PDB file of C-alpha atoms in Angstrom:
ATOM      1  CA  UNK A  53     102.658  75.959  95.069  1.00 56.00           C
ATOM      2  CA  UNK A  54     101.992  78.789  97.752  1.00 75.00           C
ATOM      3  CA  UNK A  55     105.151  80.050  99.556  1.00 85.00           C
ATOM      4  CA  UNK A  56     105.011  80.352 103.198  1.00 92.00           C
ATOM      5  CA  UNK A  57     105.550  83.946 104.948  1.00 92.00           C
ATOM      6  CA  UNK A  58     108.304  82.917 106.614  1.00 92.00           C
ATOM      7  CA  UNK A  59     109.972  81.174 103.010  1.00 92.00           C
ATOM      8  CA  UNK A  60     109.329  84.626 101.804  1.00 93.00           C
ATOM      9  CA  UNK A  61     110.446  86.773 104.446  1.00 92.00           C
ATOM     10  CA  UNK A  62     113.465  84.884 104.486  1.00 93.00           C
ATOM     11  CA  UNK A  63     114.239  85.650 101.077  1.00 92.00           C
ATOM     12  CA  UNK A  64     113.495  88.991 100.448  1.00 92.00           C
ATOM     13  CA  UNK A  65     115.667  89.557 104.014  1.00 92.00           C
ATOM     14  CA  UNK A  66     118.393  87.750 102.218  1.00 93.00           C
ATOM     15  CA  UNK A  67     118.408  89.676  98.715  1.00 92.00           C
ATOM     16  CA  UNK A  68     117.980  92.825 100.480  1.00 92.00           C
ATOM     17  CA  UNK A  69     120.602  92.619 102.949  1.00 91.00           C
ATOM     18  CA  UNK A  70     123.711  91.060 100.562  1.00 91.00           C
ATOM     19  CA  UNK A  71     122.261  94.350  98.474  1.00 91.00           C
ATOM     20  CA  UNK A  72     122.639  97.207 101.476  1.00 91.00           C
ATOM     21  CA  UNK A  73     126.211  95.043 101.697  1.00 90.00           C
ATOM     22  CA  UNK A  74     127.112  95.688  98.506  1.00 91.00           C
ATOM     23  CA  UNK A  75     126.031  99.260  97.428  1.00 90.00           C
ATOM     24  CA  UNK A  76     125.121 102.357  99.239  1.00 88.00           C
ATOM     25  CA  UNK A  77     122.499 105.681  97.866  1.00 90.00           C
ATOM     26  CA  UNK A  78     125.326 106.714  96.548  1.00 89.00           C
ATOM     27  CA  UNK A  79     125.678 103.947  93.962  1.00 92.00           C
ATOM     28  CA  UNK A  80     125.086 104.794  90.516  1.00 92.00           C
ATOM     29  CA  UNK A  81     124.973 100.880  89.821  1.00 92.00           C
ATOM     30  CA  UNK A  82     122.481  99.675  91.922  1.00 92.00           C
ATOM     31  CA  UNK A  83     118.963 101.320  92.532  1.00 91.00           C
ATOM     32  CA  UNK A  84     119.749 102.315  95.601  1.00 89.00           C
ATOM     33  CA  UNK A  85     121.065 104.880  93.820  1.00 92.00           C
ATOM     34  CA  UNK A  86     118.150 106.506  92.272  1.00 95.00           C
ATOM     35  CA  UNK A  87     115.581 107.703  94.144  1.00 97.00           C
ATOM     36  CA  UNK A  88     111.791 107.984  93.350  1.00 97.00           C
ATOM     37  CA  UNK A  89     112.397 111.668  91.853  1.00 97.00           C
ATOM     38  CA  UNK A  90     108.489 112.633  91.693  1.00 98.00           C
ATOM     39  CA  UNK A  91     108.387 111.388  95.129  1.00 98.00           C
ATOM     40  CA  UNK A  92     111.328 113.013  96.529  1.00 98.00           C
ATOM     41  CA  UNK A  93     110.141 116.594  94.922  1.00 98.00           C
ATOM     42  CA  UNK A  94     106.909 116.264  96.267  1.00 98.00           C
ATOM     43  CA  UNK A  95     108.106 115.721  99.710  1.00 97.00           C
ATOM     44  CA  UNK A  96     110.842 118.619  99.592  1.00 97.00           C
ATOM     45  CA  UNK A  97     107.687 120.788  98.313  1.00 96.00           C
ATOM     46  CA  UNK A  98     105.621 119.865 101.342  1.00 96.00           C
ATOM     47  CA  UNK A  99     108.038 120.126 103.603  1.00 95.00           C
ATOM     48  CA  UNK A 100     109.210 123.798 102.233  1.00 93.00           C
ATOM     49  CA  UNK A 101     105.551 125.162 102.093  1.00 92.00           C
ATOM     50  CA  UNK A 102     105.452 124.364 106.074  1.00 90.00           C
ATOM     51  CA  UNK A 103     107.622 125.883 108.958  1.00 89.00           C
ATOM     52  CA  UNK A 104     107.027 122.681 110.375  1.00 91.00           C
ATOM     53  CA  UNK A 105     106.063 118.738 109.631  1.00 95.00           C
ATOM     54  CA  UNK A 106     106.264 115.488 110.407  1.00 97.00           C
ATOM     55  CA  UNK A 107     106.556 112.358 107.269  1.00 98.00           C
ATOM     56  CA  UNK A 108     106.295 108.533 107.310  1.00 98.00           C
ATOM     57  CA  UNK A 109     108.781 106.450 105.131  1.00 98.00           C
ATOM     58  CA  UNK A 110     107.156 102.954 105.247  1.00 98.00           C
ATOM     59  CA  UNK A 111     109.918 100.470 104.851  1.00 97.00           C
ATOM     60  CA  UNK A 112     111.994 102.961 104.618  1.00 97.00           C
ATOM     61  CA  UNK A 113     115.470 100.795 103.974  1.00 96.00           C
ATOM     62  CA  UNK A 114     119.252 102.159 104.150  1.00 96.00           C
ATOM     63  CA  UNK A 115     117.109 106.057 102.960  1.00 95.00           C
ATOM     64  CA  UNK A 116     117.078 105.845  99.451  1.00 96.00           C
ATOM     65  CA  UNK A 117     113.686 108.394  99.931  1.00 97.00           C
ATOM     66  CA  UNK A 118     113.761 110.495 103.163  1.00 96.00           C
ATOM     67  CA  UNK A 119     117.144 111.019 103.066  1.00 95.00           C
ATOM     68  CA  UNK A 120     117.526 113.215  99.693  1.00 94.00           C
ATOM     69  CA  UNK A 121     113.888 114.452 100.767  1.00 95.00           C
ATOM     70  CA  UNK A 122     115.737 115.841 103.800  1.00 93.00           C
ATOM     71  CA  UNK A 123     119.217 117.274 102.095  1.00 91.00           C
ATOM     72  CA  UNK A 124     116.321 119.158  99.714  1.00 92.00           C
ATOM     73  CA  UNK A 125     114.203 121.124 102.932  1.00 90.00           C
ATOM     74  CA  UNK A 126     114.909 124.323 104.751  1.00 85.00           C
ATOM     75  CA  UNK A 127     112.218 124.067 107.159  1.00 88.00           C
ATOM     76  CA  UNK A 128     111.796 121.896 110.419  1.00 91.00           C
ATOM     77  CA  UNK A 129     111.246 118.285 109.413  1.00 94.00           C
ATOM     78  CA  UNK A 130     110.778 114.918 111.370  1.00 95.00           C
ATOM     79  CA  UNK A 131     110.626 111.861 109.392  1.00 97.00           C
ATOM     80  CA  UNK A 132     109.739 108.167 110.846  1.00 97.00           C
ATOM     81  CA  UNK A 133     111.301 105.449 109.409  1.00 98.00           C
ATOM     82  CA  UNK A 134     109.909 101.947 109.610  1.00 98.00           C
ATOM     83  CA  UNK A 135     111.606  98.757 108.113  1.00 97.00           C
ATOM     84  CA  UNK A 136     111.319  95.251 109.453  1.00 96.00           C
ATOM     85  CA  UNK A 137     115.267  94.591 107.937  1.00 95.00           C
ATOM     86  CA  UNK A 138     117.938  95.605 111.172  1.00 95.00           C
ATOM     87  CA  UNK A 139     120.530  95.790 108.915  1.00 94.00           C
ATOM     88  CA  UNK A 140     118.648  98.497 106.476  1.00 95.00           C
ATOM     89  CA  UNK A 141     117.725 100.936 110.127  1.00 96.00           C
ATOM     90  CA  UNK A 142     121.255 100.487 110.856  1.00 95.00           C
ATOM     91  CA  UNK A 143     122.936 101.217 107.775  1.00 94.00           C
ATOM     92  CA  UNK A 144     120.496 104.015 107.509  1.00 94.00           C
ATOM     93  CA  UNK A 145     121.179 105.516 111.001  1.00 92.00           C
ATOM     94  CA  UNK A 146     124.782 105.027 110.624  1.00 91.00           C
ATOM     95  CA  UNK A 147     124.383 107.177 106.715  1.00 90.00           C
ATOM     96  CA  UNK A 148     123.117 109.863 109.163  1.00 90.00           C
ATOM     97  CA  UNK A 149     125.592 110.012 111.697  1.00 87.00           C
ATOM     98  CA  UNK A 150     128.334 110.945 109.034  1.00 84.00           C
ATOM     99  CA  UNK A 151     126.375 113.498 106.929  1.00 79.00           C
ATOM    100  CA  UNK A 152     125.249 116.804 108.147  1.00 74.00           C
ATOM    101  CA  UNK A 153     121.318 116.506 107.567  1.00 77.00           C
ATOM    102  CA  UNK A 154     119.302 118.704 109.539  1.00 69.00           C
ATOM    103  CA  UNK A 155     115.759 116.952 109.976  1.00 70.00           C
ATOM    104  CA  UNK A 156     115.473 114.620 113.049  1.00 89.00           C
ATOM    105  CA  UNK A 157     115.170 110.787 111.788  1.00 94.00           C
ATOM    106  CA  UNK A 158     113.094 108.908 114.249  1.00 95.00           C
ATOM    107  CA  UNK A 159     114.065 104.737 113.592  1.00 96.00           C
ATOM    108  CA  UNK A 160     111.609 101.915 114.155  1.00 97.00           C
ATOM    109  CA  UNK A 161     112.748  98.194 113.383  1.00 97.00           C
ATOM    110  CA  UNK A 162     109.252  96.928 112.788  1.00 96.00           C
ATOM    111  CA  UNK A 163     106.716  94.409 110.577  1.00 96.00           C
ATOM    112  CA  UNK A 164     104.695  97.603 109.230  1.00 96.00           C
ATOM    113  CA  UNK A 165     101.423  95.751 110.317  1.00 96.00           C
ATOM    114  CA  UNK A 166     102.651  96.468 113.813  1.00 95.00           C
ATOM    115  CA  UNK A 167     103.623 100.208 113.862  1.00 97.00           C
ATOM    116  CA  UNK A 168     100.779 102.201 115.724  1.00 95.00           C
ATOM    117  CA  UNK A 169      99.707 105.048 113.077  1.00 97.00           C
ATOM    118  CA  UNK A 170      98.018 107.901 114.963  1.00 95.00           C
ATOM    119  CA  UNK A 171      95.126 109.956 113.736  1.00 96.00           C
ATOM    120  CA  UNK A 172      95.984 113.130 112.339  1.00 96.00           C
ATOM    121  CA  UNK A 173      99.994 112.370 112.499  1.00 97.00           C
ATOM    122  CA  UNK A 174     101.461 113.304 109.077  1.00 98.00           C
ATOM    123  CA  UNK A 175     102.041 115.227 106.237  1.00 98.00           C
ATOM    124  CA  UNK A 176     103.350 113.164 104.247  1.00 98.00           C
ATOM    125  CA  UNK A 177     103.320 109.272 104.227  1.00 98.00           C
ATOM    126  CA  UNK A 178     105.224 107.089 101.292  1.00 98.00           C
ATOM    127  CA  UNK A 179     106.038 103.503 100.583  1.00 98.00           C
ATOM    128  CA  UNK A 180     107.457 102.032  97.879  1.00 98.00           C
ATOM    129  CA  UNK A 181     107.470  98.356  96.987  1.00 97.00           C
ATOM    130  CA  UNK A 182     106.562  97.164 100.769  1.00 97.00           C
ATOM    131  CA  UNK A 183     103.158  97.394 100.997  1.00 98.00           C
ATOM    132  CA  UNK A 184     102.605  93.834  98.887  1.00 97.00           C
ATOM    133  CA  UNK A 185     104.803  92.325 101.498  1.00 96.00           C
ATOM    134  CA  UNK A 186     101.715  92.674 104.103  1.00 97.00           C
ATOM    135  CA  UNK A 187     100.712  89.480 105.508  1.00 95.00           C
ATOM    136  CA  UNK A 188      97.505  89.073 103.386  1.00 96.00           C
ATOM    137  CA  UNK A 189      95.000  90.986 101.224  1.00 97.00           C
ATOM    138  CA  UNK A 190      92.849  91.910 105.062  1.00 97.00           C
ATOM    139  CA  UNK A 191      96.396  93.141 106.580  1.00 97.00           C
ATOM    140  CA  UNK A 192      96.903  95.545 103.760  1.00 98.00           C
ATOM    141  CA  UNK A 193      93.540  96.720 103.610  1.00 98.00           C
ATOM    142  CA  UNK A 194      93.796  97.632 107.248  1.00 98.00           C
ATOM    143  CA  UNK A 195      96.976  99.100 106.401  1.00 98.00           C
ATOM    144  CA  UNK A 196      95.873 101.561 104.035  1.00 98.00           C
ATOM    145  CA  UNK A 197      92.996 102.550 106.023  1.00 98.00           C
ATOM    146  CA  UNK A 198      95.215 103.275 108.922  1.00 98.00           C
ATOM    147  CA  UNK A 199      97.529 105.290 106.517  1.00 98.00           C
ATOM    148  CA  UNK A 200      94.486 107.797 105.494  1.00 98.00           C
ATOM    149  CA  UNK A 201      93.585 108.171 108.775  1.00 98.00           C
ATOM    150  CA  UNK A 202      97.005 108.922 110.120  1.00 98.00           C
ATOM    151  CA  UNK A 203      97.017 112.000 107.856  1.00 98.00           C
ATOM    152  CA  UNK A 204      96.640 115.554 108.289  1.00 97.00           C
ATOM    153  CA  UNK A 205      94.476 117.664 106.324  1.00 96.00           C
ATOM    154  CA  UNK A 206      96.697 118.913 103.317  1.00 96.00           C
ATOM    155  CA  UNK A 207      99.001 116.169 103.684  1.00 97.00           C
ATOM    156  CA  UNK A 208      99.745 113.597 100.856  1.00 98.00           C
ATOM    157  CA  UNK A 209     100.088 110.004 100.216  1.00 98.00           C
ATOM    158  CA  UNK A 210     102.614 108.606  97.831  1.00 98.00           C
ATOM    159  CA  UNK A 211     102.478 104.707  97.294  1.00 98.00           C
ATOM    160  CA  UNK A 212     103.973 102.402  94.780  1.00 98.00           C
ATOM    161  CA  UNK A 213     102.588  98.803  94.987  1.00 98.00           C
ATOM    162  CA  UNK A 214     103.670  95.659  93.045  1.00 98.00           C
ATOM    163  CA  UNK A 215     100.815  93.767  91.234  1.00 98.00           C
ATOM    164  CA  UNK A 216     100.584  91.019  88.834  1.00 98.00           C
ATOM    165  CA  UNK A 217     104.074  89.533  90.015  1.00 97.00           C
ATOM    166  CA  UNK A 218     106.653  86.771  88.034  1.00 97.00           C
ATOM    167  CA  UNK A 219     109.399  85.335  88.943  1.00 96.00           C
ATOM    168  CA  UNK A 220     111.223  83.596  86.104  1.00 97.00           C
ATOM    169  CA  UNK A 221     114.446  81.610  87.121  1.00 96.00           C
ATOM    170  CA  UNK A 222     116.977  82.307  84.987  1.00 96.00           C
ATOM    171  CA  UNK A 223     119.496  79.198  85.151  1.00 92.00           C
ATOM    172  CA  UNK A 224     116.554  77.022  84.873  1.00 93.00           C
ATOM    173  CA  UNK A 225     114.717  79.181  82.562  1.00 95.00           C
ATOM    174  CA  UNK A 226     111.249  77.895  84.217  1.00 94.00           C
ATOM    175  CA  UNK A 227     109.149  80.091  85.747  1.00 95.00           C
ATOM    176  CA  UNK A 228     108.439  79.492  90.282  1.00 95.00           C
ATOM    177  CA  UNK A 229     106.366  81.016  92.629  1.00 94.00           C
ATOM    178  CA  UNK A 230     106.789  84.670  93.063  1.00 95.00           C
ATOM    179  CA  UNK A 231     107.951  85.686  96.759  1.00 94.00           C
ATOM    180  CA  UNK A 232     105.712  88.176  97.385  1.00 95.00           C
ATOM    181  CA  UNK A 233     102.780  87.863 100.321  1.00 95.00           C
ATOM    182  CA  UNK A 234     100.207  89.707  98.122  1.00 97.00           C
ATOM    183  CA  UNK A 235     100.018  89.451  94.459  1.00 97.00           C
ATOM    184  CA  UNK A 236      96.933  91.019  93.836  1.00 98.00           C
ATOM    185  CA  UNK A 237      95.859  92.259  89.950  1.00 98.00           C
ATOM    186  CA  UNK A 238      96.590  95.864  89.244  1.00 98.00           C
ATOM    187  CA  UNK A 239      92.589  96.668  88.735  1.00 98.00           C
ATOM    188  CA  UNK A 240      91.871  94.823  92.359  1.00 98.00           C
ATOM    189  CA  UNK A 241      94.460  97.236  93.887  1.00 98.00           C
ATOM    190  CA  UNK A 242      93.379 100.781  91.912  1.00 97.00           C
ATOM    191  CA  UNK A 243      89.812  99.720  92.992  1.00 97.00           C
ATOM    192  CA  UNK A 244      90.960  99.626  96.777  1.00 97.00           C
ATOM    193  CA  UNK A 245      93.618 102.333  96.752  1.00 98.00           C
ATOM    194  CA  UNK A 246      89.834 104.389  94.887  1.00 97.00           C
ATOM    195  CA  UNK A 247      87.636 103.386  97.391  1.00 98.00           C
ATOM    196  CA  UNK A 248      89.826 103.654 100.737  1.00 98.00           C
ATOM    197  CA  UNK A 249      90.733 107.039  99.387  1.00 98.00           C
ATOM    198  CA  UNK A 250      87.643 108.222  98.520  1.00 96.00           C
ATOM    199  CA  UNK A 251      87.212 112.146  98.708  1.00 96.00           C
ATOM    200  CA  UNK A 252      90.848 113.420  98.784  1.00 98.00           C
ATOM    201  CA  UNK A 253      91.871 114.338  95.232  1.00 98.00           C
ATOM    202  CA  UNK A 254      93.785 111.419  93.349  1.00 98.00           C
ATOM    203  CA  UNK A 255      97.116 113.462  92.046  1.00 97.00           C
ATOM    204  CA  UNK A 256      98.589 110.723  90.140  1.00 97.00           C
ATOM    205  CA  UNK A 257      97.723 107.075  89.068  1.00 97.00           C
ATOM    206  CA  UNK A 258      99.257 105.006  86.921  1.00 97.00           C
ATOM    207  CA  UNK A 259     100.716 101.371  86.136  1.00 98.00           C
ATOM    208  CA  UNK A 260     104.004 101.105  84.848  1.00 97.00           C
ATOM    209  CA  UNK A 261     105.859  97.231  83.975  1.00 98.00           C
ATOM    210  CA  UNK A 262     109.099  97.370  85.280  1.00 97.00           C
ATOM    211  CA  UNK A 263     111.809  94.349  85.044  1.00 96.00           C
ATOM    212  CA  UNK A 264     114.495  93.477  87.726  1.00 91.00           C
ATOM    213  CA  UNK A 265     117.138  90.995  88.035  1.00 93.00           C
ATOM    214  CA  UNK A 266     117.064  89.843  91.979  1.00 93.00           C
ATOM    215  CA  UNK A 267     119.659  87.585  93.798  1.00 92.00           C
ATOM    216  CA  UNK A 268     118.057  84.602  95.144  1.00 94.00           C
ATOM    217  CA  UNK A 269     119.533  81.628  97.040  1.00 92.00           C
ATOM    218  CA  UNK A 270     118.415  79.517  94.285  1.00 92.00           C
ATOM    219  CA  UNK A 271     119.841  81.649  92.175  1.00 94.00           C
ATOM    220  CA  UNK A 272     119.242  84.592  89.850  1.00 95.00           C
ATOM    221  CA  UNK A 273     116.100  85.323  89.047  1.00 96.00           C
ATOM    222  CA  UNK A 274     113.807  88.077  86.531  1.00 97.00           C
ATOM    223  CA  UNK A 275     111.314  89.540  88.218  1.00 96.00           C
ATOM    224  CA  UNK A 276     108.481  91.099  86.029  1.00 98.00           C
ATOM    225  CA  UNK A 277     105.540  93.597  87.962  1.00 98.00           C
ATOM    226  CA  UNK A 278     103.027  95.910  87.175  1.00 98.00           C
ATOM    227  CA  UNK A 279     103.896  98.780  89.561  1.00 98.00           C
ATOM    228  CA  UNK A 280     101.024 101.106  90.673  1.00 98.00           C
ATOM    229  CA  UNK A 281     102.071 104.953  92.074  1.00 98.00           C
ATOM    230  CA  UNK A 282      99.199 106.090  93.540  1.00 98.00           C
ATOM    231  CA  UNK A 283      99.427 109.804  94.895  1.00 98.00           C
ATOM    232  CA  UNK A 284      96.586 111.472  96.755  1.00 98.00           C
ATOM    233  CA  UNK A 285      95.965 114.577  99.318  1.00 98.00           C
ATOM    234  CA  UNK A 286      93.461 115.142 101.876  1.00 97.00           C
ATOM    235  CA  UNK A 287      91.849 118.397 100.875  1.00 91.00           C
ATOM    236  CA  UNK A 288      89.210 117.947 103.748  1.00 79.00           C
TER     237      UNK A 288
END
């Protein structure tokens, strides 16, 4: 049985917001807690080698990323911040408003499909665990291309992608349907992430399988993935 977009975008709106409810970046108990270190560091070292730039935080929830990327520069720094959630942009602006971060934060509440990437925009675009929530296999395609085009010579990308997706129901102990729009194979997604990258120096590829436990309305539920980081610059 397929899901429908809008079953899943329910649901993932649903575990995501009784999350941001329940723990903050400062949470040692929740992952919100724990940023993508290699991808924080990386973005701190961009920023730092620059007196000025501009990043991209696709679905960028409450700031688990940009936000430690920003305590870490000392240099000019703009970051957009995309997420379809209005809860996560607020909590996120609001996370802002009390600390004293330097960088401007520009918000967008928007289906990532939609936001209008410019040529030759950024230094630094990252996404972590969004990109499979695309509408289909063409959407994120189109995506990705629009992400290496929106990128500035020197500038990097930094994506992690779930492939091969499970969902196992716990109560029931029967496996359903993941709720994920695109649950491509981890080979079909290296071979695209290869190809629509093609010339700019690969830094980092690999495929790690991760676990979580994620709070459905049906209940709890283990969620098993093959997670691809794939980390790239544009060396012209």
């Amino acid at each position: 049985m397929d899901r429908s977009l809008l079953e899943i975008r329910q649901e993932e709106a649903f575990y995501h917001s009784n999350h941001y409810q329940q723990f903050t970046i400062e949470s040692s108990n929740s992952w919100l807690g724990y940023p993508v270190t290699n991808l924080v560091n990386l973005g701190v070292s961009l920023s730092n080698s620059t007196q000025s730039s501009r990043f991209l935080d696709l679905g960028c929830g409450v700031g688990r990323n940009a936000i430690p990327i920003a305590r870490g520069t000392a240099n000019k720094l703009i970051i957009d911040c995309v997420d379809l959630l209005p809860d996560a942009i607020h909590s996120f602006s609001k996370t802002v408003e009390k600390t004293d971060i330097e960088p401007s934060f520009n918000f967008f509440i928007r289906d990532i499909a939609n936001f209008e990437l410019q040529a030759a925009t950024y230094d630094y675009i990252f996404s972590v665990s969004t990109l499979e929530h695309l509408a289909s296999k063409k959407q994120l395609i189109r995506v990705l291309q629009a992400i290496k085009e929106a990128m500035k010579t020197m500038g990097c990308v930094y994506l992690i992608i779930n492939s091969e997706v499970s969902e196992f129901l716990i109560e029931k102990q029967q496996l359903i349907p993941p709720f994920l729009e695109v649950n491509l194979s981890s080979t079909e997604i290296n071979e695209l992430l290869v190809d629509i990258f093609s010339g700019w120096t690969i830094i980092d590829s690999e495929v790690k399988a991760l676990s979580y436990t994620i709070e459905r309305r049906i209940g709890l539920t283990e969620m098993k993935t093959s997670a691809i980081t794939f980390v790239a610059q544009n060396d012209g």
